[in-house]
Short mmCIF file of C-alpha atoms and ligand atoms in Angstrom, two decimals:
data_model
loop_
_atom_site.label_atom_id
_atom_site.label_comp_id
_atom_site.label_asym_id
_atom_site.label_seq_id
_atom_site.Cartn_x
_atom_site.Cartn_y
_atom_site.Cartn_z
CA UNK A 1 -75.66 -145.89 -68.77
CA UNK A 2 -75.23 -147.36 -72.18
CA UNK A 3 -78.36 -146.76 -74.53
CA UNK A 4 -78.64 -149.78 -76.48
CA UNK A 5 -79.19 -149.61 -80.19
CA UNK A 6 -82.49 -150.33 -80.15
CA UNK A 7 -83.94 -147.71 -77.98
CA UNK A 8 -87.05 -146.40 -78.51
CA UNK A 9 -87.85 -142.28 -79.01
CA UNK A 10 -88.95 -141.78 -75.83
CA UNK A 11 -86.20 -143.57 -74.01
CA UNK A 12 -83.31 -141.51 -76.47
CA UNK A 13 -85.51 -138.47 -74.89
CA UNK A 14 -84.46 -139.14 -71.87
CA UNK A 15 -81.24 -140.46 -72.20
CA UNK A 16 -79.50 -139.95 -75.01
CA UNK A 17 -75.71 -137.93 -74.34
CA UNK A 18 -75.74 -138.02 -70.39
CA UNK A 19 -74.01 -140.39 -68.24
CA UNK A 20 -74.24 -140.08 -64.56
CA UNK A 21 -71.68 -137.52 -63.85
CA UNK A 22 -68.11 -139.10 -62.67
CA UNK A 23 -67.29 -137.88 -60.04
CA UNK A 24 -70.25 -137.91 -58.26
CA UNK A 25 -72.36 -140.11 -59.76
CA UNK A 26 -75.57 -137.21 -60.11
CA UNK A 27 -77.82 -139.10 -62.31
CA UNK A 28 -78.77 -135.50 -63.92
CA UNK A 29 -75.55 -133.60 -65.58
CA UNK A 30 -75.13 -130.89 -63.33
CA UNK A 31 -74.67 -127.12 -64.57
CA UNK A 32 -70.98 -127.09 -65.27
CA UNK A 33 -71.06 -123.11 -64.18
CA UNK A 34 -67.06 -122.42 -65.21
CA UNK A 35 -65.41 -120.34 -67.05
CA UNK A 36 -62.17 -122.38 -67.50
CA UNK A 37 -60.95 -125.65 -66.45
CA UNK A 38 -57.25 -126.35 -64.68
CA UNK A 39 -54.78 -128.86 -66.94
CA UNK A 40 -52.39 -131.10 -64.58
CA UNK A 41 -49.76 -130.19 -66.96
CA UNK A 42 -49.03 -128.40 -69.77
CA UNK A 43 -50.88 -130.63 -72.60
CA UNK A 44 -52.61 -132.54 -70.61
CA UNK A 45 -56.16 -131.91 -69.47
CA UNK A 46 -59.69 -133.71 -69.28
CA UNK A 47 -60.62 -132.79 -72.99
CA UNK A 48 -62.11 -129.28 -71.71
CA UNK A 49 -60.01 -126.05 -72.00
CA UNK A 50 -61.99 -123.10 -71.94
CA UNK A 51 -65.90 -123.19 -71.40
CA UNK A 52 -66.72 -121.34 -74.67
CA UNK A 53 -65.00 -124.19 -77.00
CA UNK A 54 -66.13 -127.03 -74.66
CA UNK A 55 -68.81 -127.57 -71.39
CA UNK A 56 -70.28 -130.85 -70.29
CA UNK A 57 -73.48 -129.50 -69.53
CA UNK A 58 -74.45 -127.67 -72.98
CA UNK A 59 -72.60 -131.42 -74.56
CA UNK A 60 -75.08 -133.53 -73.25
CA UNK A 61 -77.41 -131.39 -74.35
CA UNK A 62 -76.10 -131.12 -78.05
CA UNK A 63 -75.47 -135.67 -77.77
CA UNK A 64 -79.26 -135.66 -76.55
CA UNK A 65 -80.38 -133.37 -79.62
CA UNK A 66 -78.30 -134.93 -81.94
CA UNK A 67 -80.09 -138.72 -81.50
CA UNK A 68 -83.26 -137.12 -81.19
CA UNK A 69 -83.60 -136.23 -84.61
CA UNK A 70 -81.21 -138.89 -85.74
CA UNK A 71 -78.13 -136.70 -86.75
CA UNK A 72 -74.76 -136.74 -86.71
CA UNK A 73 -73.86 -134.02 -84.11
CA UNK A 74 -75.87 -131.16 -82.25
CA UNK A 75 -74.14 -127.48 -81.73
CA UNK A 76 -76.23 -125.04 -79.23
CA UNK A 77 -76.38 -121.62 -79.98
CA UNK A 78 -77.55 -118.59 -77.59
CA UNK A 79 -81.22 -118.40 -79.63
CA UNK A 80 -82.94 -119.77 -82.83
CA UNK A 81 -81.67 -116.92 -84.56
CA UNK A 82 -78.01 -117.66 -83.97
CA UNK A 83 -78.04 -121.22 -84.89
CA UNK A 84 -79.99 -120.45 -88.13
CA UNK A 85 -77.55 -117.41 -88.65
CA UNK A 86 -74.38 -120.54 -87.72
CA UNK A 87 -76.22 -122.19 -90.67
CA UNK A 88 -75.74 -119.42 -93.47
CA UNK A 89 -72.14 -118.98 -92.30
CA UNK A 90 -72.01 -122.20 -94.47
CA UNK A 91 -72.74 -119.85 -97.62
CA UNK A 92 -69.86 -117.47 -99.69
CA UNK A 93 -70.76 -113.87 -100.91
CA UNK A 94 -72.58 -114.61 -104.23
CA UNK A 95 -74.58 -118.17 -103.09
CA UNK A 96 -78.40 -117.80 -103.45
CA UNK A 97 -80.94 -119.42 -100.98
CA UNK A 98 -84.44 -120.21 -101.76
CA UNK A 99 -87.17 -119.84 -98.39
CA UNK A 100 -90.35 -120.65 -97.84
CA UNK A 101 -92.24 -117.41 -98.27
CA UNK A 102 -93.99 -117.53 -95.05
CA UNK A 103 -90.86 -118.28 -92.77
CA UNK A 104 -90.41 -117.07 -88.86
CA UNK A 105 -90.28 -112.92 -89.24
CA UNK A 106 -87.21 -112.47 -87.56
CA UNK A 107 -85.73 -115.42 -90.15
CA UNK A 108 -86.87 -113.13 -93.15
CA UNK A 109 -85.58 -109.96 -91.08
CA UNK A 110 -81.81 -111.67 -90.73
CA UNK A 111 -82.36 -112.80 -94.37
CA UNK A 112 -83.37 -109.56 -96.15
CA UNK A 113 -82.19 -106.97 -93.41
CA UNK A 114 -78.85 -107.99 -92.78
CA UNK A 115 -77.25 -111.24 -94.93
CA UNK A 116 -78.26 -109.21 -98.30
CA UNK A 117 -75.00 -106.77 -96.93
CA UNK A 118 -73.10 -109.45 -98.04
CA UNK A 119 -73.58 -110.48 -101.39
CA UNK A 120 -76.06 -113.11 -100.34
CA UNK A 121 -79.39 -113.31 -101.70
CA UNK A 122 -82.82 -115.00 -101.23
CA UNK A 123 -85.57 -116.17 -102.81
CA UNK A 124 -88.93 -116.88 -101.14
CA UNK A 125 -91.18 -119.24 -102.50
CA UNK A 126 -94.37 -121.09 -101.77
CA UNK A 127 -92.52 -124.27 -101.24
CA UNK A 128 -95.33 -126.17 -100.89
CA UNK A 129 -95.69 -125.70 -104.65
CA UNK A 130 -92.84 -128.52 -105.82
CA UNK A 131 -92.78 -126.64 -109.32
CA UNK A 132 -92.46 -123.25 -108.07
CA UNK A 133 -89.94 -124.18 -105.83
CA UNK A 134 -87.82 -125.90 -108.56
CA UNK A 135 -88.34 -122.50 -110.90
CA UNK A 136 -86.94 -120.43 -108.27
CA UNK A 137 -83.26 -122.83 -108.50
CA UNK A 138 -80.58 -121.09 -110.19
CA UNK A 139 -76.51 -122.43 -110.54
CA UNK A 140 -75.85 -120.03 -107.17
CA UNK A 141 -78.06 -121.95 -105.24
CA UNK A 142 -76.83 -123.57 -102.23
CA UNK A 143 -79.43 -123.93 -99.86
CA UNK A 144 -83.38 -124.72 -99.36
CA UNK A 145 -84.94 -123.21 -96.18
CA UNK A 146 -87.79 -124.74 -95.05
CA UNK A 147 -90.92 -124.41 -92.24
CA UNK A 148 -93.17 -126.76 -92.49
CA UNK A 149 -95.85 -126.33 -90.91
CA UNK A 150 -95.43 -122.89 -91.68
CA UNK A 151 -96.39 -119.97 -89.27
CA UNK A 152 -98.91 -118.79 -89.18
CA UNK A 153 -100.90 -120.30 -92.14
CA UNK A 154 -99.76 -124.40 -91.57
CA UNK A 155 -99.10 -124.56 -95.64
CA UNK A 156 -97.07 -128.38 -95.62
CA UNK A 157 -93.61 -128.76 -97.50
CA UNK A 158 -93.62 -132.47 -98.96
CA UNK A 159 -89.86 -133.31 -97.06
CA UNK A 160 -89.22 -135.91 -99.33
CA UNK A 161 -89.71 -133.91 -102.43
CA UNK A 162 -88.01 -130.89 -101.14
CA UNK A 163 -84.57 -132.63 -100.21
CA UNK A 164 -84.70 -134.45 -103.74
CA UNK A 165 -85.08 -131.02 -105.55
CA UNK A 166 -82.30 -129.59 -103.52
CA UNK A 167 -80.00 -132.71 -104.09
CA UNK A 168 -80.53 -132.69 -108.08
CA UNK A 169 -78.91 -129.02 -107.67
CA UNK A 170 -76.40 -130.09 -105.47
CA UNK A 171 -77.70 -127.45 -102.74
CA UNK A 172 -78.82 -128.86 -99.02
CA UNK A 173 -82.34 -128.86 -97.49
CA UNK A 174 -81.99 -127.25 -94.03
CA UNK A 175 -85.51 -127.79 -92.16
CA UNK A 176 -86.74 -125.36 -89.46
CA UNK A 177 -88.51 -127.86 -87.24
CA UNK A 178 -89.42 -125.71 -84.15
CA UNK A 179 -93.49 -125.79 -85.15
CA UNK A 180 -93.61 -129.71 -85.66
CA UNK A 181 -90.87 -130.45 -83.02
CA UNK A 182 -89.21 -134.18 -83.49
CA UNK A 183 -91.75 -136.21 -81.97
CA UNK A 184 -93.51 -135.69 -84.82
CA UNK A 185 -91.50 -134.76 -87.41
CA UNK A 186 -88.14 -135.96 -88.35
CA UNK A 187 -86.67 -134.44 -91.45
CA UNK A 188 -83.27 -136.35 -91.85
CA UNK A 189 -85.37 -139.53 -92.77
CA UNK A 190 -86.43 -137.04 -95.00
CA UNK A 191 -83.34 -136.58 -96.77
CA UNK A 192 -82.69 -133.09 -94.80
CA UNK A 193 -78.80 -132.08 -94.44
CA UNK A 194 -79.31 -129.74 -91.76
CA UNK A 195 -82.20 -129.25 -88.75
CA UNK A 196 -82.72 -126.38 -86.70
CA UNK A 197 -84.80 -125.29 -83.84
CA UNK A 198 -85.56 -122.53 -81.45
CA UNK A 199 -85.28 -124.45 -78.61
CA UNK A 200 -87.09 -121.70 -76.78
CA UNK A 201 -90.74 -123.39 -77.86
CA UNK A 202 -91.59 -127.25 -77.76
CA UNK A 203 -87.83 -128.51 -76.81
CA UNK A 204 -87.25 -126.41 -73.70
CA UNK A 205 -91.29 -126.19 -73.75
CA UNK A 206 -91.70 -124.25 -70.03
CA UNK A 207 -91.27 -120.90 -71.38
CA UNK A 208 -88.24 -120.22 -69.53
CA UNK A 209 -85.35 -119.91 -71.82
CA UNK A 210 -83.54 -118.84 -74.97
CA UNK A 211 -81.79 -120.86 -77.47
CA UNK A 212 -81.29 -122.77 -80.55
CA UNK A 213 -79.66 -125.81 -82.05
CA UNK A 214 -78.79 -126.80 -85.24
CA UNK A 215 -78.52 -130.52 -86.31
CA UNK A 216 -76.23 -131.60 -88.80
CA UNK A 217 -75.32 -135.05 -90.95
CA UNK A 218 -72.54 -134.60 -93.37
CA UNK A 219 -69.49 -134.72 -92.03
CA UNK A 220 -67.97 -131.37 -93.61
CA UNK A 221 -70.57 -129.47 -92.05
CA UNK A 222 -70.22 -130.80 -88.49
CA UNK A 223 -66.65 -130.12 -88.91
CA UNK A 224 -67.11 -126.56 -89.96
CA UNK A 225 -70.14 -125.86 -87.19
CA UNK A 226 -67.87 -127.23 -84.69
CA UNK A 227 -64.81 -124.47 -85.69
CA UNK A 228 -68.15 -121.71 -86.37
CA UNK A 229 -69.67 -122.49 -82.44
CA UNK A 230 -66.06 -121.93 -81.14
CA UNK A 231 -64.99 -118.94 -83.35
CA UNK A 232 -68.30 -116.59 -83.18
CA UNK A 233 -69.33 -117.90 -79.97
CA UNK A 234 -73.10 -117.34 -79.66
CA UNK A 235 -73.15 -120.63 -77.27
CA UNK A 236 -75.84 -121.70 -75.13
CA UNK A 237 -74.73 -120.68 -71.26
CA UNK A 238 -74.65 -123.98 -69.37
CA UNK A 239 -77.93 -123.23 -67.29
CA UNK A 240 -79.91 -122.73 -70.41
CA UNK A 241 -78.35 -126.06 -71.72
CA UNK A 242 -80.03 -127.53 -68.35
CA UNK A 243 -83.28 -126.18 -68.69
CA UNK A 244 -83.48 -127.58 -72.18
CA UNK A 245 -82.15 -131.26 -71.38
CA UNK A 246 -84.83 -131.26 -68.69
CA UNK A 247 -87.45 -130.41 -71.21
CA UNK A 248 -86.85 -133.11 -73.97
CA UNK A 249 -87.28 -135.89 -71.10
CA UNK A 250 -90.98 -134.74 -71.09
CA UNK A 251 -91.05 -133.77 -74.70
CA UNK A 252 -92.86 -137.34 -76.53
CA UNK A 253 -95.60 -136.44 -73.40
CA UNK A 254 -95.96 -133.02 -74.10
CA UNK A 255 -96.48 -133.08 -77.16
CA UNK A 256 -98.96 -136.21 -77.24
CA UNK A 257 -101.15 -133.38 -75.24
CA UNK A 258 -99.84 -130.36 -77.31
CA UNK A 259 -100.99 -132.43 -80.10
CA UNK A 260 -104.57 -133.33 -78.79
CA UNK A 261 -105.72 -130.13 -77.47
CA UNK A 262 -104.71 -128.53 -80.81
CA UNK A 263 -106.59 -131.27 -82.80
CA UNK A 264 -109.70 -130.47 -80.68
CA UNK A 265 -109.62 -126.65 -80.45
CA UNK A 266 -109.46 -126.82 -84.04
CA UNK A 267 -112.11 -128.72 -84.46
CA UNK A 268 -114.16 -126.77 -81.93
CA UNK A 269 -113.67 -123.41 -83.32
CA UNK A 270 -114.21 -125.20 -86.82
CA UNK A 271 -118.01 -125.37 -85.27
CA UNK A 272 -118.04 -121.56 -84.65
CA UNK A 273 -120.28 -119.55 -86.36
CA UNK A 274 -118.03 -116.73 -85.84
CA UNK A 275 -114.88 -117.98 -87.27
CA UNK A 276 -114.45 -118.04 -91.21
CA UNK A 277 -111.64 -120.35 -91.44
CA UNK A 278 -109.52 -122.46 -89.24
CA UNK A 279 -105.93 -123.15 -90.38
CA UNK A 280 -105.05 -126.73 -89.03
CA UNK A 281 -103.14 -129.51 -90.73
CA UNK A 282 -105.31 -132.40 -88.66
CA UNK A 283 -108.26 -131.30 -90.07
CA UNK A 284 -109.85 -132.56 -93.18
CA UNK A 285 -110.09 -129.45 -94.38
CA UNK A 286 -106.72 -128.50 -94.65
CA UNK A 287 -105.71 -128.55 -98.59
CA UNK A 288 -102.88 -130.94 -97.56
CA UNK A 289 -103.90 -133.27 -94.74
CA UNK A 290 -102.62 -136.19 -97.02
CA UNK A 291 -99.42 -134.86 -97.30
CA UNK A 292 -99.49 -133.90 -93.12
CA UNK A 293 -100.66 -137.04 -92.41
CA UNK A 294 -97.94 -138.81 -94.20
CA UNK A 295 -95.10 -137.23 -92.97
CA UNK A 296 -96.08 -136.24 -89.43
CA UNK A 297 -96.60 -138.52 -86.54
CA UNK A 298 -99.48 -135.83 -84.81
CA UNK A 299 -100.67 -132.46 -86.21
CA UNK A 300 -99.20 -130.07 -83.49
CA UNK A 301 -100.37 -127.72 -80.87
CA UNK A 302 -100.58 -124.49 -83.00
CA UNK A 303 -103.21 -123.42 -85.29
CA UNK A 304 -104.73 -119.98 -86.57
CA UNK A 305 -107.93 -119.13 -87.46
CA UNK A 306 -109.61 -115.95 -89.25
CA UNK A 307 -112.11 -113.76 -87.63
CA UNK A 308 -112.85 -111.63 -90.42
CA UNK A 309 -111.47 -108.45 -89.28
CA UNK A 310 -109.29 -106.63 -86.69
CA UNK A 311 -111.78 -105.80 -84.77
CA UNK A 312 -112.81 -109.05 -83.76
CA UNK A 313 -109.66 -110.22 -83.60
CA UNK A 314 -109.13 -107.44 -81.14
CA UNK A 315 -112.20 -108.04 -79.17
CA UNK A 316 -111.69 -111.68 -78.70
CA UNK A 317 -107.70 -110.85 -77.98
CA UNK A 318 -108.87 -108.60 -75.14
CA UNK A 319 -111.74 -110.93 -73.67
CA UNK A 320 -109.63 -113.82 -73.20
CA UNK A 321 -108.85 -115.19 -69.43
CA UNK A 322 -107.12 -118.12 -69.51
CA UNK A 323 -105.26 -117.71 -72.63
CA UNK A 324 -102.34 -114.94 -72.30
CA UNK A 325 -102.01 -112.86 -75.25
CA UNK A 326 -98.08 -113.17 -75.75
CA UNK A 327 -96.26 -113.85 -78.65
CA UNK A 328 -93.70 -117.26 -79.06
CA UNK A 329 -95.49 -120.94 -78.39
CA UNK A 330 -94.65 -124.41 -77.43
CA UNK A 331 -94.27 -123.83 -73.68
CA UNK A 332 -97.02 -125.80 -70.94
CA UNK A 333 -99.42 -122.29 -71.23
CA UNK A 334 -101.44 -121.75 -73.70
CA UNK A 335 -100.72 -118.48 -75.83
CA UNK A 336 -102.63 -116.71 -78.28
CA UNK A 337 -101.64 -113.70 -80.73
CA UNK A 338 -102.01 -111.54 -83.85
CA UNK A 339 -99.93 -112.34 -86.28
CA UNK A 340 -100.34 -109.21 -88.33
CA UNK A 341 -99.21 -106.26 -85.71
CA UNK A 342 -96.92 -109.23 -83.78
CA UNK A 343 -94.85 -111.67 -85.04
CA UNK A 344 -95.47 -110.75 -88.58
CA UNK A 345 -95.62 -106.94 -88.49
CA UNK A 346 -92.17 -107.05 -90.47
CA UNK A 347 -93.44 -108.13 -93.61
CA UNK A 348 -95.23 -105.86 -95.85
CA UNK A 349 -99.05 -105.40 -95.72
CA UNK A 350 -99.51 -106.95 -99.57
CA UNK A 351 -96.78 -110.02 -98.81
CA UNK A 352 -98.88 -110.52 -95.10
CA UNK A 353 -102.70 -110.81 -97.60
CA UNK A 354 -101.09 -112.59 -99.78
CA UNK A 355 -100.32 -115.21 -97.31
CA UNK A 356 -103.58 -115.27 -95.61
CA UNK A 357 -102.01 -113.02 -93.00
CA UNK A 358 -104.93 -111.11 -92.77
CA UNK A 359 -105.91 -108.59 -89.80
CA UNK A 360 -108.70 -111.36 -88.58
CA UNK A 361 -106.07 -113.67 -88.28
CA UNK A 362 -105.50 -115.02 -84.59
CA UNK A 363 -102.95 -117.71 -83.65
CA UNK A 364 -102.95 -120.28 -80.96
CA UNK A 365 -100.25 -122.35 -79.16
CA UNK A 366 -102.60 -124.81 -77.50
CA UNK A 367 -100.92 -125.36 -74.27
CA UNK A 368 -101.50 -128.23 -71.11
CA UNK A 369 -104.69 -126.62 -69.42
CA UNK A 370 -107.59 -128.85 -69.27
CA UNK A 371 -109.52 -128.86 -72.18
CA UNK A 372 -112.38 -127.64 -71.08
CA UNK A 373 -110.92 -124.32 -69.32
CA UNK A 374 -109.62 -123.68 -72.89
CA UNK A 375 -113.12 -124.18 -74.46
CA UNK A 376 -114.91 -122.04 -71.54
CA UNK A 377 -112.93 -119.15 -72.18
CA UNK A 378 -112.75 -119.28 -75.93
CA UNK A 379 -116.39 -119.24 -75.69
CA UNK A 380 -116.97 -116.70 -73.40
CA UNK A 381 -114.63 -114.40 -75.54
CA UNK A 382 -116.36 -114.82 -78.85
CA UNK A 383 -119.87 -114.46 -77.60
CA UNK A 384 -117.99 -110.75 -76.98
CA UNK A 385 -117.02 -110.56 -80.54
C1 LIG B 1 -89.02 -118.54 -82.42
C2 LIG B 1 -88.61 -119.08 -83.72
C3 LIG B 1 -87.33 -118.84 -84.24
C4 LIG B 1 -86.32 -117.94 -83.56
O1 LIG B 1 -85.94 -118.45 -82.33
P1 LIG B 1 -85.42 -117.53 -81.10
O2 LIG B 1 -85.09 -118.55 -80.07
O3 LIG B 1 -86.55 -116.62 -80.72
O4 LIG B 1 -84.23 -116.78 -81.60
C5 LIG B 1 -87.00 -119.43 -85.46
N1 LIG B 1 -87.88 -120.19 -86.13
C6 LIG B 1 -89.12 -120.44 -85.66
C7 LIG B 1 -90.04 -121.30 -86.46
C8 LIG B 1 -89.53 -119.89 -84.45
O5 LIG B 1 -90.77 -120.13 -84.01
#
C-alpha cells in the first residue's frame, strides 16, 4: 500500500516501509531468515546480495523508523550501543564531543573507557544550562550528545536551543531519544542532525529484544552510515528487526498509557510522606515543566524519586510484588531500580551526588498494569520502609 502524504503518526506507525510481501502477498514482512540470496546471472539480482549489506525484513524496519521521526534514512544496529558507537565513527582522531553529563552509563563507559584510545575526547556538561553548554565549545568540536529527559534525574535539554548552538559551531546535534520515544518527542523538527535509540525500551517495548537505530538527515551522513552498517556489521538479525516493526504499530498506544500511569504515579508518590522528592517532568514541580511541556507531546513513563537513604531504597526494592526489580524500561511491565549500584554504578560516587544520584534514589519505568495494582503495591512496600 501507498501511504499518502498526509498520513497521520499513528498510521506512519503502522505502515510506513512495508508493502505486502510480493510474492505472497503476507500483509506483515516476513523474517527474511537468509544468509545470501541467488542472482539469475552474473550482475543481475533482486537488489539483495548478501544478508549483512541488505535484508528486507531489518529494511522495512529501518523505512518504518526513518518516517517515524521524520528522517531521511534509518540503519539498525545489533544494540543501542552499536548504533551510538556507528554515530562517533562519524568523528577523526582529534574531534571533541560535548555530552550531557548525566547520559546512559554504558554511553559514558564507550565514551571515556574506550573512544578516549583514540584521540577522541569528551566533554560532559549540564546541557540543560544553554551557557554552560556553549562554554564547553571549542574549534575541535564536532558533535553535541544529548538525553533529554535525562536518566535518571529528567533534567530537559531545550532542542531548539541545543541544535542552534551546535549549528553556530558548525558541529551536529545527535539526540538520544530512547527515554521520550517519538510519540512524544521528535528532535529533527528540532533542528537535530542525527537520532538514536535503543530500540530495546519503548520501540520494541515487550522486553524481548536487543537493538538500536540511528536516524539520520543530511545526506553525507546517510551515505557514510550506509558504507559504516555494511563494513563493521553490528546489524540487527532479521528476527529482531520483526519484533521491533511489530512494536512501533502499538507504539502511539503504548505510550498514551506509558505516559498516564507515569503522570499519576508521580503524582501519587508526590503525596507520600515518605518520599523527599519526585523527579518528573509532568509535574509542576519539575524546574522545567515549561520547557517539557513545550517540546514534548506527554511526559513519559519513567520517573525517579528519592527516599532519603539506601536503606529505604533497599527496603522498598525488596517489598515490592508487582513491580520487578530489573534494570532497562519501556517494555509492557513495569520495572523499578537503583540507579546508584545499577545502571549508574560506573560513574564515580562524587559525579553520581552531584547529579542527584543519590543512594535514596529509586527509578521507575511505569509499565501497562492497571493502575491501581501499581498503587497497591507501592503502598504496601513503603508502609515497610
Ligand atoms: C538502554 C539505553 C542505551 C543502550 O542501549 P542497548 O540496547 O542496551 O545497547 C542507550 N541510551 C539509552 C538512553 C538507553 O536507555
Amino acid at each position: 500500500m501507498k501511504l499518502p502524504g498526509t498520513a497521520r503518526f499513528s498510521t506512519v506507525c503502522l505502515h510506513a516501509g512495508q508493502e505486502p510481501d510480493p510474492s505472497t502477498g503476507a500483509i506483515i514482512t516476513p523474517i527474511f531468515q537468509t544468509s545470501t540470496y541467488v542472482q539469475e546471472e552474473l550482475g543481475k539480482h533482486k537488489g539483495y546480495e548478501y544478508a549483512r549489506t541488505q535484508n528486507p525484513t531489518r529494511a522495512a524496519l529501518e523505512g518504518n523508523l526513518a518516517a517515524i521521526e521524520g528522517g531521511a534514512a534509518a540503519f539498525a544496529f545489533a544494540s543501542g550501543l552499536a548504533a551510538i558507537n556507528a554515530i562517533t565513527s562519524m568523528l577523526k582522531s582529534g574531534d571533541h564531543v560535548i555530552v550531557s553529563d548525566n547520559v546512559y552509563g554504558g554511553t559514558f563507559r564507550l565514551f571515556d573507557k574506550v573512544l578516549t584510545r583514540y584521540q577522541l575526547s569528551f566533554s560532559y556538561v549540564d546541557t540543560g544550562d544553554l551557557d554552560a553548554t556553549a562554554r564547553a565549545f571549542t574549534p575541535a568540536t564536532k558533535m553535541l550528545f544529548v538525553e533529554t529527559p535525562s536518566n535518571p534525574v529528567m533534567r530537559i535539554t531545550d532542542l531548539a536551543k541545543a541544535a542552534d548552538l551546535a549549528h553556530a559551531h558548525d558541529a551536529r546535534l545527535v539526540v538520544d531519544n530512547t527515554f521520550a520515544s517519538p510519540v512524544i518527542q521528535q528532535p529533527i523538527a528540532f533542528g537535530a542532525d542525527l537520532v538514536t535509540h535503543s530500540t530495546t525500551k519503548y520501540l520494541n517495548g515487550h522486553s524481548d529484544s536487543i537493538g538500536g537505530v540511528v536516524v539520520a538527515t543530511r545526506d553525507e551522513d546517510v551515505e557514510w552510515l550506509r558504507f559504516y552498517q555494511n563494513a563493521a556489521g553490528a546489524i540487527l538479525s532479521p528476527f529482531d528487526s520483526f519484533l521491533v516493526l511489530r512494536g512501533t504499530k502499538t507504539l502511539p498506544l503504548r505510550m498514551a498509557q506509558h505516559c498516564a500511569t507515569g503522570l499519576a504515579l508521580a503524582q501519587f508518590l508526590e503525596a507520600q510522606p515518605k518520599v523527599r522528592k519526585v523527579y518528573y517532568p509532568g509535574l509542576a514541580s519539575h524546574p522545567q515543566h515549561d520547557l517539557a511541556a513545550r517540546q514534548m507531546k506527554g511526559f513519559g513513563g519513567m520517573l525517579s524519586f528519592d527516599l532519603g537513604s539506601r536503606d529505604a531504597a533497599a527496603t522498598l526494592l525488596k517489598s515490592v510484588r508487582l513491580l520487578a526489580l530489573a534494570e532497562s524500561l519501556g517494555g509492557v511491565e513495569s520495572l523499578i531500580s537503583h540507579p546508584a549500584t545499577m545502571t549508574h554504578a560506573s560513574v564515580p560516587v562524587e559525579h553520581r551526588n552531584a547529579l542527584g544520584i543519590t543512594d535514596g534514589l529509586v527509578r521507575i519505568s511505569a509499565g501497562l498494569e492497571d493502575l491501581d495494582d501499581l498503587k497497591d503495591d507501592l503502598t504496601q512496600a513503603l508502609a515497610l520502609v
